[in-house]
mmCIF file with all atom_site columns, C-alpha atoms in Angstrom:
data_model
loop_
_atom_site.group_PDB
_atom_site.id
_atom_site.type_symbol
_atom_site.label_atom_id
_atom_site.label_alt_id
_atom_site.label_comp_id
_atom_site.label_asym_id
_atom_site.label_entity_id
_atom_site.label_seq_id
_atom_site.pdbx_PDB_ins_code
_atom_site.Cartn_x
_atom_site.Cartn_y
_atom_site.Cartn_z
_atom_site.occupancy
_atom_site.B_iso_or_equiv
_atom_site.pdbx_formal_charge
_atom_site.auth_seq_id
_atom_site.auth_comp_id
_atom_site.auth_asym_id
_atom_site.auth_atom_id
_atom_site.pdbx_PDB_model_num
ATOM 1   C CA . MET A 1 1   ? 14.011  -5.585 -39.051 1.00 0.00 ? 341 MET A CA 1
ATOM 2   C CA . ARG A 1 2   ? 12.839  -2.957 -36.652 1.00 0.00 ? 342 ARG A CA 1
ATOM 3   C CA . SER A 1 3   ? 12.835  0.670  -37.577 1.00 0.00 ? 343 SER A CA 1
ATOM 4   C CA . PHE A 1 4   ? 14.667  3.253  -35.523 1.00 0.00 ? 344 PHE A CA 1
ATOM 5   C CA . ALA A 1 5   ? 13.539  6.738  -34.813 1.00 0.00 ? 345 ALA A CA 1
ATOM 6   C CA . ALA A 1 6   ? 15.993  9.395  -33.823 1.00 0.00 ? 346 ALA A CA 1
ATOM 7   C CA . SER A 1 7   ? 13.385  11.968 -32.812 1.00 0.00 ? 347 SER A CA 1
ATOM 8   C CA . ALA A 1 8   ? 12.691  12.815 -29.224 1.00 0.00 ? 348 ALA A CA 1
ATOM 9   C CA . ARG A 1 9   ? 9.806   11.172 -27.564 1.00 0.00 ? 349 ARG A CA 1
ATOM 10  C CA . HIS A 1 10  ? 6.700   13.283 -27.689 1.00 0.00 ? 350 HIS A CA 1
ATOM 11  C CA . HIS A 1 11  ? 5.358   14.129 -24.244 1.00 0.00 ? 351 HIS A CA 1
ATOM 12  C CA . ALA A 1 12  ? 1.599   14.620 -24.404 1.00 0.00 ? 352 ALA A CA 1
ATOM 13  C CA . THR A 1 13  ? 1.372   16.606 -21.169 1.00 0.00 ? 353 THR A CA 1
ATOM 14  C CA . ARG A 1 14  ? 3.023   20.087 -21.077 1.00 0.00 ? 354 ARG A CA 1
ATOM 15  C CA . PHE A 1 15  ? 2.859   23.011 -18.774 1.00 0.00 ? 355 PHE A CA 1
ATOM 16  C CA . ALA A 1 16  ? 0.155   25.449 -19.746 1.00 0.00 ? 356 ALA A CA 1
ATOM 17  C CA . LEU A 1 17  ? 0.886   27.908 -16.899 1.00 0.00 ? 357 LEU A CA 1
ATOM 18  C CA . ASN A 1 18  ? 3.402   28.386 -14.004 1.00 0.00 ? 358 ASN A CA 1
ATOM 19  C CA . PRO A 1 19  ? 6.009   25.685 -14.557 1.00 0.00 ? 359 PRO A CA 1
ATOM 20  C CA . ARG A 1 20  ? 7.650   24.446 -11.315 1.00 0.00 ? 360 ARG A CA 1
ATOM 21  C CA . LYS A 1 21  ? 10.944  22.892 -10.597 1.00 0.00 ? 361 LYS A CA 1
ATOM 22  C CA . ASP A 1 22  ? 11.949  20.699 -7.543  1.00 0.00 ? 362 ASP A CA 1
ATOM 23  C CA . ASP A 1 23  ? 14.968  21.242 -5.387  1.00 0.00 ? 363 ASP A CA 1
ATOM 24  C CA . ASP A 1 24  ? 17.176  19.289 -7.987  1.00 0.00 ? 364 ASP A CA 1
ATOM 25  C CA . GLY A 1 25  ? 16.140  21.573 -10.847 1.00 0.00 ? 365 GLY A CA 1
ATOM 26  C CA . ASN A 1 26  ? 13.796  19.015 -12.457 1.00 0.00 ? 366 ASN A CA 1
ATOM 27  C CA . ASP A 1 27  ? 10.436  19.900 -13.783 1.00 0.00 ? 367 ASP A CA 1
ATOM 28  C CA . MET A 1 28  ? 7.647   18.937 -11.339 1.00 0.00 ? 368 MET A CA 1
ATOM 29  C CA . MET A 1 29  ? 5.356   17.203 -13.902 1.00 0.00 ? 369 MET A CA 1
ATOM 30  C CA . LEU A 1 30  ? 2.125   15.439 -13.742 1.00 0.00 ? 370 LEU A CA 1
ATOM 31  C CA . GLU A 1 31  ? 1.160   13.185 -16.628 1.00 0.00 ? 371 GLU A CA 1
ATOM 32  C CA . ILE A 1 32  ? -2.414  13.160 -18.082 1.00 0.00 ? 372 ILE A CA 1
ATOM 33  C CA . THR A 1 33  ? -3.136  9.777  -19.684 1.00 0.00 ? 373 THR A CA 1
ATOM 34  C CA . PRO A 1 34  ? -4.827  9.505  -23.054 1.00 0.00 ? 374 PRO A CA 1
ATOM 35  C CA . ARG A 1 35  ? -7.844  8.010  -21.319 1.00 0.00 ? 375 ARG A CA 1
ATOM 36  C CA . ALA A 1 36  ? -8.171  10.767 -18.814 1.00 0.00 ? 376 ALA A CA 1
ATOM 37  C CA . ALA A 1 37  ? -7.699  13.428 -21.606 1.00 0.00 ? 377 ALA A CA 1
ATOM 38  C CA . LYS A 1 38  ? -10.398 11.768 -23.769 1.00 0.00 ? 378 LYS A CA 1
ATOM 39  C CA . ARG A 1 39  ? -12.921 11.653 -20.849 1.00 0.00 ? 379 ARG A CA 1
ATOM 40  C CA . LEU A 1 40  ? -12.177 15.282 -19.931 1.00 0.00 ? 380 LEU A CA 1
ATOM 41  C CA . SER A 1 41  ? -12.516 16.250 -23.580 1.00 0.00 ? 381 SER A CA 1
ATOM 42  C CA . GLU A 1 42  ? -15.907 14.529 -23.710 1.00 0.00 ? 382 GLU A CA 1
ATOM 43  C CA . ILE A 1 43  ? -17.084 16.479 -20.580 1.00 0.00 ? 383 ILE A CA 1
ATOM 44  C CA . MET A 1 44  ? -15.905 19.766 -22.101 1.00 0.00 ? 384 MET A CA 1
ATOM 45  C CA . GLU A 1 45  ? -17.734 19.009 -25.345 1.00 0.00 ? 385 GLU A CA 1
ATOM 46  C CA . LYS A 1 46  ? -20.908 17.717 -23.542 1.00 0.00 ? 386 LYS A CA 1
ATOM 47  C CA . ASP A 1 47  ? -20.995 20.823 -21.443 1.00 0.00 ? 387 ASP A CA 1
ATOM 48  C CA . ASP A 1 48  ? -20.074 23.066 -24.322 1.00 0.00 ? 388 ASP A CA 1
ATOM 49  C CA . ASN A 1 49  ? -17.343 24.461 -22.181 1.00 0.00 ? 389 ASN A CA 1
ATOM 50  C CA . PRO A 1 50  ? -13.831 24.623 -23.669 1.00 0.00 ? 390 PRO A CA 1
ATOM 51  C CA . ASN A 1 51  ? -12.515 26.359 -20.515 1.00 0.00 ? 391 ASN A CA 1
ATOM 52  C CA . LEU A 1 52  ? -13.321 23.451 -18.230 1.00 0.00 ? 392 LEU A CA 1
ATOM 53  C CA . ALA A 1 53  ? -10.529 21.985 -16.280 1.00 0.00 ? 393 ALA A CA 1
ATOM 54  C CA . LEU A 1 54  ? -10.071 19.289 -13.601 1.00 0.00 ? 394 LEU A CA 1
ATOM 55  C CA . ARG A 1 55  ? -8.772  20.781 -10.290 1.00 0.00 ? 395 ARG A CA 1
ATOM 56  C CA . ILE A 1 56  ? -6.868  18.290 -8.142  1.00 0.00 ? 396 ILE A CA 1
ATOM 57  C CA . GLN A 1 57  ? -5.961  18.997 -4.493  1.00 0.00 ? 397 GLN A CA 1
ATOM 58  C CA . VAL A 1 58  ? -4.289  16.962 -1.824  1.00 0.00 ? 398 VAL A CA 1
ATOM 59  C CA . GLU A 1 59  ? -5.534  17.564 1.714   1.00 0.00 ? 399 GLU A CA 1
ATOM 60  C CA . SER A 1 60  ? -4.906  15.687 5.056   1.00 0.00 ? 400 SER A CA 1
ATOM 61  C CA . GLY A 1 61  ? -7.586  13.197 5.868   1.00 0.00 ? 401 GLY A CA 1
ATOM 62  C CA . GLY A 1 62  ? -8.974  9.918  4.536   1.00 0.00 ? 402 GLY A CA 1
ATOM 63  C CA . CYS A 1 63  ? -7.983  6.587  5.887   1.00 0.00 ? 403 CYS A CA 1
ATOM 64  C CA . HIS A 1 64  ? -4.296  6.808  4.936   1.00 0.00 ? 404 HIS A CA 1
ATOM 65  C CA . GLY A 1 65  ? -3.338  10.306 5.920   1.00 0.00 ? 405 GLY A CA 1
ATOM 66  C CA . PHE A 1 66  ? -3.883  12.242 2.615   1.00 0.00 ? 406 PHE A CA 1
ATOM 67  C CA . GLN A 1 67  ? -6.800  12.313 0.273   1.00 0.00 ? 407 GLN A CA 1
ATOM 68  C CA . TYR A 1 68  ? -7.242  13.438 -3.300  1.00 0.00 ? 408 TYR A CA 1
ATOM 69  C CA . LEU A 1 69  ? -9.935  15.938 -3.913  1.00 0.00 ? 409 LEU A CA 1
ATOM 70  C CA . MET A 1 70  ? -11.066 16.517 -7.558  1.00 0.00 ? 410 MET A CA 1
ATOM 71  C CA . ASN A 1 71  ? -13.605 18.878 -8.941  1.00 0.00 ? 411 ASN A CA 1
ATOM 72  C CA . LEU A 1 72  ? -14.382 20.485 -12.397 1.00 0.00 ? 412 LEU A CA 1
ATOM 73  C CA . VAL A 1 73  ? -13.862 24.235 -12.624 1.00 0.00 ? 413 VAL A CA 1
ATOM 74  C CA . THR A 1 74  ? -14.257 26.753 -15.472 1.00 0.00 ? 414 THR A CA 1
ATOM 75  C CA . ILE A 1 75  ? -11.007 28.698 -16.042 1.00 0.00 ? 415 ILE A CA 1
ATOM 76  C CA . PRO A 1 76  ? -11.986 32.304 -16.988 1.00 0.00 ? 416 PRO A CA 1
ATOM 77  C CA . GLY A 1 77  ? -9.974  34.352 -19.392 1.00 0.00 ? 417 GLY A CA 1
ATOM 78  C CA . LYS A 1 78  ? -6.711  35.714 -17.846 1.00 0.00 ? 418 LYS A CA 1
ATOM 79  C CA . ASP A 1 79  ? -7.963  39.220 -18.025 1.00 0.00 ? 419 ASP A CA 1
ATOM 80  C CA . ALA A 1 80  ? -11.340 38.422 -16.388 1.00 0.00 ? 420 ALA A CA 1
ATOM 81  C CA . GLN A 1 81  ? -12.090 39.605 -12.964 1.00 0.00 ? 421 GLN A CA 1
ATOM 82  C CA . GLU A 1 82  ? -12.782 35.991 -11.754 1.00 0.00 ? 422 GLU A CA 1
ATOM 83  C CA . TRP A 1 83  ? -9.352  34.756 -12.726 1.00 0.00 ? 423 TRP A CA 1
ATOM 84  C CA . SER A 1 84  ? -7.749  35.012 -9.330  1.00 0.00 ? 424 SER A CA 1
ATOM 85  C CA . SER A 1 85  ? -10.711 33.326 -7.636  1.00 0.00 ? 425 SER A CA 1
ATOM 86  C CA . VAL A 1 86  ? -10.240 30.275 -9.764  1.00 0.00 ? 426 VAL A CA 1
ATOM 87  C CA . VAL A 1 87  ? -6.500  30.243 -10.480 1.00 0.00 ? 427 VAL A CA 1
ATOM 88  C CA . SER A 1 88  ? -4.139  31.326 -7.680  1.00 0.00 ? 428 SER A CA 1
ATOM 89  C CA . GLU A 1 89  ? -0.654  32.516 -8.008  1.00 0.00 ? 429 GLU A CA 1
ATOM 90  C CA . ASP A 1 90  ? 0.817   29.254 -6.774  1.00 0.00 ? 430 ASP A CA 1
ATOM 91  C CA . ASP A 1 91  ? -1.332  27.091 -9.220  1.00 0.00 ? 431 ASP A CA 1
ATOM 92  C CA . SER A 1 92  ? 0.223   25.171 -12.078 1.00 0.00 ? 432 SER A CA 1
ATOM 93  C CA . ILE A 1 93  ? -1.833  24.203 -15.137 1.00 0.00 ? 433 ILE A CA 1
ATOM 94  C CA . PHE A 1 94  ? -0.957  21.123 -17.220 1.00 0.00 ? 434 PHE A CA 1
ATOM 95  C CA . GLN A 1 95  ? -2.474  20.497 -20.592 1.00 0.00 ? 435 GLN A CA 1
ATOM 96  C CA . TYR A 1 96  ? -2.773  17.326 -22.711 1.00 0.00 ? 436 TYR A CA 1
ATOM 97  C CA . TYR A 1 97  ? -1.738  17.503 -26.436 1.00 0.00 ? 437 TYR A CA 1
ATOM 98  C CA . PRO A 1 98  ? -2.575  14.609 -28.584 1.00 0.00 ? 438 PRO A CA 1
ATOM 99  C CA . ASP A 1 99  ? 0.233   13.307 -30.927 1.00 0.00 ? 439 ASP A CA 1
ATOM 100 C CA . ASP A 1 100 ? -1.079  15.257 -33.848 1.00 0.00 ? 440 ASP A CA 1
ATOM 101 C CA . ALA A 1 101 ? -1.376  18.659 -32.049 1.00 0.00 ? 441 ALA A CA 1
ATOM 102 C CA . ASP A 1 102 ? 1.231   21.317 -31.970 1.00 0.00 ? 442 ASP A CA 1
ATOM 103 C CA . PRO A 1 103 ? 2.106   22.096 -28.255 1.00 0.00 ? 443 PRO A CA 1
ATOM 104 C CA . ASN A 1 104 ? 3.678   25.544 -29.404 1.00 0.00 ? 444 ASN A CA 1
ATOM 105 C CA . SER A 1 105 ? 0.363   26.714 -30.821 1.00 0.00 ? 445 SER A CA 1
ATOM 106 C CA . GLY A 1 106 ? -0.798  28.059 -27.538 1.00 0.00 ? 446 GLY A CA 1
ATOM 107 C CA . SER A 1 107 ? -4.234  26.517 -27.993 1.00 0.00 ? 447 SER A CA 1
ATOM 108 C CA . ARG A 1 108 ? -6.401  26.472 -24.872 1.00 0.00 ? 448 ARG A CA 1
ATOM 109 C CA . ASP A 1 109 ? -8.712  23.726 -26.363 1.00 0.00 ? 449 ASP A CA 1
ATOM 110 C CA . GLY A 1 110 ? -7.007  20.704 -24.786 1.00 0.00 ? 450 GLY A CA 1
ATOM 111 C CA . PRO A 1 111 ? -7.948  19.041 -21.540 1.00 0.00 ? 451 PRO A CA 1
ATOM 112 C CA . ARG A 1 112 ? -6.321  20.835 -18.557 1.00 0.00 ? 452 ARG A CA 1
ATOM 113 C CA . ILE A 1 113 ? -5.523  19.935 -14.942 1.00 0.00 ? 453 ILE A CA 1
ATOM 114 C CA . ILE A 1 114 ? -4.891  22.598 -12.191 1.00 0.00 ? 454 ILE A CA 1
ATOM 115 C CA . LEU A 1 115 ? -2.830  21.819 -9.078  1.00 0.00 ? 455 LEU A CA 1
ATOM 116 C CA . ASP A 1 116 ? -1.736  24.152 -6.277  1.00 0.00 ? 456 ASP A CA 1
ATOM 117 C CA . GLU A 1 117 ? 1.941   23.980 -5.316  1.00 0.00 ? 457 GLU A CA 1
ATOM 118 C CA . PRO A 1 118 ? 1.680   21.860 -2.129  1.00 0.00 ? 458 PRO A CA 1
ATOM 119 C CA . SER A 1 119 ? -0.418  19.290 -4.016  1.00 0.00 ? 459 SER A CA 1
ATOM 120 C CA . LEU A 1 120 ? 2.056   19.291 -6.916  1.00 0.00 ? 460 LEU A CA 1
ATOM 121 C CA . GLU A 1 121 ? 4.838   18.548 -4.414  1.00 0.00 ? 461 GLU A CA 1
ATOM 122 C CA . LEU A 1 122 ? 2.973   15.352 -3.288  1.00 0.00 ? 462 LEU A CA 1
ATOM 123 C CA . LEU A 1 123 ? 1.876   14.401 -6.875  1.00 0.00 ? 463 LEU A CA 1
ATOM 124 C CA . LYS A 1 124 ? 4.899   15.124 -9.018  1.00 0.00 ? 464 LYS A CA 1
ATOM 125 C CA . GLY A 1 125 ? 5.765   12.160 -11.144 1.00 0.00 ? 465 GLY A CA 1
ATOM 126 C CA . SER A 1 126 ? 2.168   10.796 -10.927 1.00 0.00 ? 466 SER A CA 1
ATOM 127 C CA . LYS A 1 127 ? -0.364  10.093 -13.623 1.00 0.00 ? 467 LYS A CA 1
ATOM 128 C CA . VAL A 1 128 ? -3.960  11.227 -13.838 1.00 0.00 ? 468 VAL A CA 1
ATOM 129 C CA . ASP A 1 129 ? -6.034  8.389  -15.300 1.00 0.00 ? 469 ASP A CA 1
ATOM 130 C CA . PHE A 1 130 ? -9.663  7.685  -15.915 1.00 0.00 ? 470 PHE A CA 1
ATOM 131 C CA . THR A 1 131 ? -11.020 4.284  -14.798 1.00 0.00 ? 471 THR A CA 1
ATOM 132 C CA . MET A 1 132 ? -14.199 2.468  -15.396 1.00 0.00 ? 472 MET A CA 1
ATOM 133 C CA . GLU A 1 133 ? -15.064 -0.284 -12.890 1.00 0.00 ? 473 GLU A CA 1
ATOM 134 C CA . LEU A 1 134 ? -18.102 -2.081 -11.715 1.00 0.00 ? 474 LEU A CA 1
ATOM 135 C CA . ILE A 1 135 ? -18.598 0.365  -8.887  1.00 0.00 ? 475 ILE A CA 1
ATOM 136 C CA . GLY A 1 136 ? -18.331 3.366  -11.119 1.00 0.00 ? 476 GLY A CA 1
ATOM 137 C CA . SER A 1 137 ? -16.049 5.570  -13.170 1.00 0.00 ? 477 SER A CA 1
ATOM 138 C CA . GLN A 1 138 ? -13.721 8.230  -11.917 1.00 0.00 ? 478 GLN A CA 1
ATOM 139 C CA . PHE A 1 139 ? -10.486 10.213 -12.448 1.00 0.00 ? 479 PHE A CA 1
ATOM 140 C CA . LYS A 1 140 ? -7.880  8.612  -10.451 1.00 0.00 ? 480 LYS A CA 1
ATOM 141 C CA . ILE A 1 141 ? -4.176  9.311  -9.385  1.00 0.00 ? 481 ILE A CA 1
ATOM 142 C CA . VAL A 1 142 ? -1.973  6.378  -10.352 1.00 0.00 ? 482 VAL A CA 1
ATOM 143 C CA . ASP A 1 143 ? 1.808   5.679  -10.088 1.00 0.00 ? 483 ASP A CA 1
ATOM 144 C CA . ASN A 1 144 ? 2.339   8.224  -7.389  1.00 0.00 ? 484 ASN A CA 1
ATOM 145 C CA . PRO A 1 145 ? 6.027   7.753  -6.507  1.00 0.00 ? 485 PRO A CA 1
ATOM 146 C CA . TYR A 1 146 ? 5.573   9.305  -3.062  1.00 0.00 ? 486 TYR A CA 1
ATOM 147 C CA . ALA A 1 147 ? 2.729   7.089  -1.980  1.00 0.00 ? 487 ALA A CA 1
ATOM 148 C CA . THR A 1 148 ? 3.650   4.139  0.199   1.00 0.00 ? 488 THR A CA 1
ATOM 149 C CA . SER A 1 149 ? 0.089   2.780  0.533   1.00 0.00 ? 489 SER A CA 1
ATOM 150 C CA . SER A 1 150 ? -3.381  3.662  -0.488  1.00 0.00 ? 490 SER A CA 1
ATOM 151 C CA . CYS A 1 151 ? -6.941  2.710  0.320   1.00 0.00 ? 491 CYS A CA 1
ATOM 152 C CA . GLY A 1 152 ? -8.853  0.245  -1.820  1.00 0.00 ? 492 GLY A CA 1
ATOM 153 C CA . CYS A 1 153 ? -10.928 2.910  -3.519  1.00 0.00 ? 493 CYS A CA 1
ATOM 154 C CA . GLY A 1 154 ? -7.782  5.002  -4.375  1.00 0.00 ? 494 GLY A CA 1
ATOM 155 C CA . THR A 1 155 ? -8.931  8.247  -2.856  1.00 0.00 ? 495 THR A CA 1
ATOM 156 C CA . SER A 1 156 ? -6.466  8.420  0.046   1.00 0.00 ? 496 SER A CA 1
ATOM 157 C CA . PHE A 1 157 ? -2.714  7.523  0.431   1.00 0.00 ? 497 PHE A CA 1
ATOM 158 C CA . ASP A 1 158 ? 0.149   7.600  2.765   1.00 0.00 ? 498 ASP A CA 1
ATOM 159 C CA . ILE A 1 159 ? 3.489   9.171  1.830   1.00 0.00 ? 499 ILE A CA 1
ATOM 160 C CA . LYS A 1 160 ? 7.172   8.253  2.245   1.00 0.00 ? 500 LYS A CA 1
ATOM 161 C CA . MET A 1 161 ? 8.798   10.536 4.949   1.00 0.00 ? 501 MET A CA 1
#
């Protein structure tokens, strides 16, 4: 006999700043996989930097028209003078909450990802994963519903028009 749960499914990724909606009124979400969250947490711990975040941007270029650019940034306190040089007005921040964490606690300790609005438009519905392969390990965008094709290394893609 299978058990049945009536509770809502827990979404591990939540908006931490600046939620966006698409033209249909749906949340423009980006999912952080547990593997990506674990690796980002390890980097935060190793660097002793709880304000570390992964910034993802999409720019034109690469062998398929668009390319993913990723880099680690330190998010200063919201009142800090450097805030606007790291987080702009059109940026959205997503945070990963493990199953046992309270997403309403307002904690800033969990792994976070920053996207600007144009990049979020092209990545909404995608997942950020961490892969370990023979050629190396990397954060990677997977399951992008707007990508029609991508290169072998997964750093560039083409979109549906």
